[in-house]
Amino acid sequence: MGSELVDVAGASQEALYASIDLELSWSEDQLPQAQRTKHVHGLHPYLGKFVPQLVEVFLQRYFRPGDRIYDPFAGCGTTLVEANVFGADAVGCDISAFNCLLAQVKTKRYSLGELELGLRGALEEARRSGRSTRGGGAWLRRWYAPQALGELLAYRRAALRLPPPYDDVACVVLSRAARSARLTTHFDLDFPREPVTGPYACRKHKRECRPVAEAWKFLARYTTDTVQRLRTFATVRNAGKVEVVHADARSMELGGVSGVITSPPYPGLIDYHEQHRYAYELLRLPDRREREIGAAVDGSSRAALTRYVTAMSDAFSNTARQLERGTPVVIVVSDSHDVYPSILERSGLSLEERITRHVNRRTGRRAGEFFEDVLVCRVG
Ligand SMILES: C[S@@+](CC[C@H](N)C(=O)[O-])C[C@H]1O[C@@H](n2cnc3c(N)ncnc32)[C@H](O)[C@@H]1O
């Protein structure tokens, strides 16, 4: 989950700082947000993404162009994108259908002219069609103003009429607009709990604001931004093969793989399906949240941690059994519960190096001092 988490209150800060590999502890100045969200990395918000530059470092350290890199917890595809830029093939799986859609859209190759024509055409078609809210379920009607929902549903109809693979790109534009158009405050787009229907004191803008009532401006803005990001990525990407599989890491079948770079979900922190609920509702994606490992709803009780260790050990031993002895497996974790020594042992992975990274650039509700570890392991 790189870059995200975990507060180390109580741990000796001095001891942690002492073990930090400075090269991975980039400051905001050294690695500004624009770099962390460059080209397709900024295609859609996603909580729990690791910084692409971290992947870049480990690709260069352990792999060569032409290798095939695996990410068993592919998320929105950071490893897959960076592996492609590096010149490697990549394969990833994720239990969340929306994350797979996002990773696929980022890594597919497009005819850029057709892509732009298709997306602009979908926007126009949606603008011309009516704004009926028919087809929107109870959840959507609760979280959107009627006008916004009508616009999102009109765009959905137009998006789904596009030929593949452009329909999927339009679905990502739709999801991003749907995220912005929810009935929530400007400062709580990550974890809104209840819809906000009236004026509110905005912590972000320091004045009274109102929840959003329309979606067009977002659909138009994200159409332009998406085309631009995919165009930029096309200038740095390679022709390597990228495979995204909607699967459980515990049963994923691999084929030949040169190594792993991944960041698994941490126990009890994020609900990966729920964070994109709007996309599941609008796109009617299959929901497999009961297979999500370490979901926030499970909490971090002793029983939940035991379940987490078993599930993660199953995922990594399923990976390790398909790799040759000595294959590098790089795992970015925030192991505040100290469960990884046991997970690695149970998975047949031996720890070669543990690099602590200082992450200090979160804003909003997740601001603060965070540390994470890069566990460099070998199969064997
Ligand atoms: C920390 S995120 C990975 C983020 C990724 N490194 C990126 O930058 O986008 C962990 C991912 O594990 C996925 N996940 C949870 N349980 C899983 C399972 N049983 N099999 C595969 N993926 C799973 C979640 O859906 C989530 O996308």
XYZ file of N, CA and C and ligand atoms in Angstrom, residues 1-2 4 41 46-52 55 71-79 93-97 99 106 245 247-250 261-266 270-273 275 280 291-295 311-312 315 332, ligand 1:
189
model
N 0.819 -1.174 0.000
C 0.000 0.000 0.000
C 0.860 1.234 0.000
N 2.162 1.032 -0.038
C 3.119 2.105 -0.159
C 2.613 3.418 0.370
N 1.035 5.147 1.969
C -0.175 5.532 2.686
C -0.007 5.675 4.181
N -0.726 7.412 -13.839
C -0.832 7.200 -12.387
C -1.896 8.112 -11.776
N -7.272 6.840 -5.965
C -7.235 5.474 -5.425
C -6.480 5.524 -4.103
N -7.120 5.165 -3.033
C -6.450 5.178 -1.724
C -5.673 3.887 -1.548
N -4.395 3.993 -1.259
C -3.632 2.780 -1.015
C -2.616 2.496 -2.110
N -2.413 3.482 -2.973
C -1.468 3.328 -4.096
C -0.044 3.547 -3.589
N 0.949 2.798 -4.121
C 2.308 3.192 -3.745
C 2.911 4.118 -4.793
N 3.973 4.822 -4.408
C 4.525 5.794 -5.352
C 5.277 5.055 -6.456
N 5.068 5.459 -7.703
C 5.690 4.746 -8.823
C 7.216 4.725 -8.738
N 8.666 1.666 -7.133
C 8.691 0.512 -8.038
C 9.881 0.634 -8.998
N 2.496 -8.793 -9.852
C 1.963 -8.131 -8.659
C 0.675 -8.832 -8.249
N 0.720 -9.606 -7.136
C -0.480 -10.331 -6.705
C -1.561 -9.434 -6.117
N -1.225 -8.190 -5.767
C -2.206 -7.226 -5.238
C -2.089 -5.970 -6.092
N -2.494 -6.106 -7.343
C -2.125 -5.110 -8.359
C -2.769 -3.750 -8.149
N -3.885 -3.682 -7.417
C -4.536 -2.391 -7.158
C -4.828 -1.671 -8.455
N -4.463 -0.387 -8.507
C -4.748 0.376 -9.722
C -3.616 0.261 -10.740
N -2.674 -0.662 -10.504
C -1.736 -1.023 -11.564
C -0.385 -0.318 -11.567
N 0.034 0.227 -10.424
C 1.298 0.979 -10.405
C 2.485 0.108 -10.857
N 2.569 -1.111 -10.322
C 3.682 -1.992 -10.715
C 3.612 -2.315 -12.205
N -2.911 -9.460 -10.496
C -4.304 -9.806 -10.219
C -4.801 -8.957 -9.067
N -6.092 -8.811 -9.004
C -6.709 -8.100 -7.881
C -8.121 -8.639 -7.707
N -8.588 -8.633 -6.467
C -9.918 -9.163 -6.172
C -11.006 -8.129 -6.470
N -10.598 -6.865 -6.626
C -11.579 -5.812 -6.886
C -11.721 -5.589 -8.392
N -12.952 -5.794 -8.892
C -13.193 -5.649 -10.333
C -12.904 -4.225 -10.795
N -10.666 -2.124 -9.534
C -9.217 -1.910 -9.615
C -8.661 -2.556 -10.882
N -5.314 1.727 -17.832
C -4.016 2.404 -17.819
C -3.016 1.733 -18.764
N -5.643 -9.692 -14.284
C -6.571 -10.797 -14.055
C -7.426 -10.501 -12.819
N -8.776 -11.848 -10.034
C -8.629 -13.133 -9.344
C -8.163 -12.911 -7.917
N -8.271 -13.963 -7.145
C -7.797 -13.981 -5.767
C -6.333 -14.423 -5.799
N -5.477 -13.666 -5.132
C -4.034 -13.973 -5.146
C -3.756 -15.363 -4.573
N -4.708 -15.893 -3.794
C -4.490 -17.211 -3.187
C -4.633 -18.344 -4.184
N 6.879 -7.496 -7.370
C 6.902 -6.223 -6.632
C 5.455 -5.922 -6.263
N 5.185 -5.804 -4.965
C 3.789 -5.663 -4.548
C 3.651 -4.894 -3.249
N 2.441 -4.394 -3.004
C 2.112 -3.879 -1.670
C 0.750 -4.432 -1.299
N 0.734 -5.367 -0.344
C -0.538 -6.001 0.025
C -1.407 -5.070 0.850
N -2.696 -5.391 0.967
C -3.540 -4.601 1.879
C -3.065 -4.820 3.309
N -3.150 -3.785 4.145
C -2.746 -3.925 5.551
C -3.986 -4.229 6.382
N -8.287 -0.316 5.002
C -9.056 0.222 3.863
C -10.018 -0.849 3.357
N -11.225 -0.426 3.011
C -12.150 -1.323 2.303
C -11.993 -1.020 0.819
N -11.348 -1.904 0.107
C -11.011 -1.595 -1.291
C -12.214 -1.616 -2.225
N -13.230 -2.438 -1.925
C -14.439 -2.365 -2.741
C -15.215 -1.099 -2.388
N -14.438 1.725 -1.131
C -13.930 3.062 -1.479
C -14.380 3.496 -2.881
N -19.004 0.630 -8.523
C -19.712 -0.660 -8.523
C -21.188 -0.471 -8.822
N -13.963 -11.792 -0.378
C -12.624 -12.390 -0.583
C -11.496 -11.380 -0.331
N -11.880 -10.146 0.032
C -10.865 -9.105 0.258
C -10.081 -9.415 1.537
N -8.774 -9.402 1.458
C -7.955 -9.694 2.642
C -7.704 -8.392 3.409
N -7.880 -8.451 4.739
C -7.526 -7.315 5.600
C -8.451 -6.123 5.497
N -9.689 -6.315 5.053
C -10.602 -5.172 4.872
C -10.816 -4.428 6.190
N -4.542 -15.760 5.555
C -4.886 -15.408 4.170
C -3.644 -14.926 3.409
N -2.833 -14.071 4.059
C -1.641 -13.539 3.383
C -0.620 -14.655 3.141
N -1.695 -16.476 0.177
C -1.435 -15.725 -1.064
C 0.048 -15.807 -1.439
N 6.100 -4.178 -0.095
C 6.057 -2.895 0.630
C 4.938 -2.989 1.660
C -2.379 -1.764 -1.104
S -3.420 -2.121 -2.417
C -2.318 -2.300 -3.774
C -2.042 -1.001 -4.426
C -1.097 -1.066 -5.600
N 0.264 -1.285 -5.173
C -1.186 0.230 -6.391
O -0.245 1.036 -6.333
O -2.225 0.468 -6.980
C -3.892 -3.759 -2.065
C -4.824 -4.395 -3.095
O -5.032 -5.766 -2.703
C -6.310 -6.130 -3.222
N -6.735 -7.392 -2.581
C -7.300 -7.592 -1.369
N -7.536 -8.908 -1.188
C -7.113 -9.553 -2.294
C -7.080 -10.902 -2.710
N -7.585 -11.880 -1.937
N -6.522 -11.205 -3.907
C -6.042 -10.218 -4.726
N -6.079 -8.913 -4.393
C -6.607 -8.579 -3.199
C -7.180 -4.926 -2.922
O -8.323 -4.923 -3.737
C -6.203 -3.776 -3.225
O -6.389 -3.316 -4.532
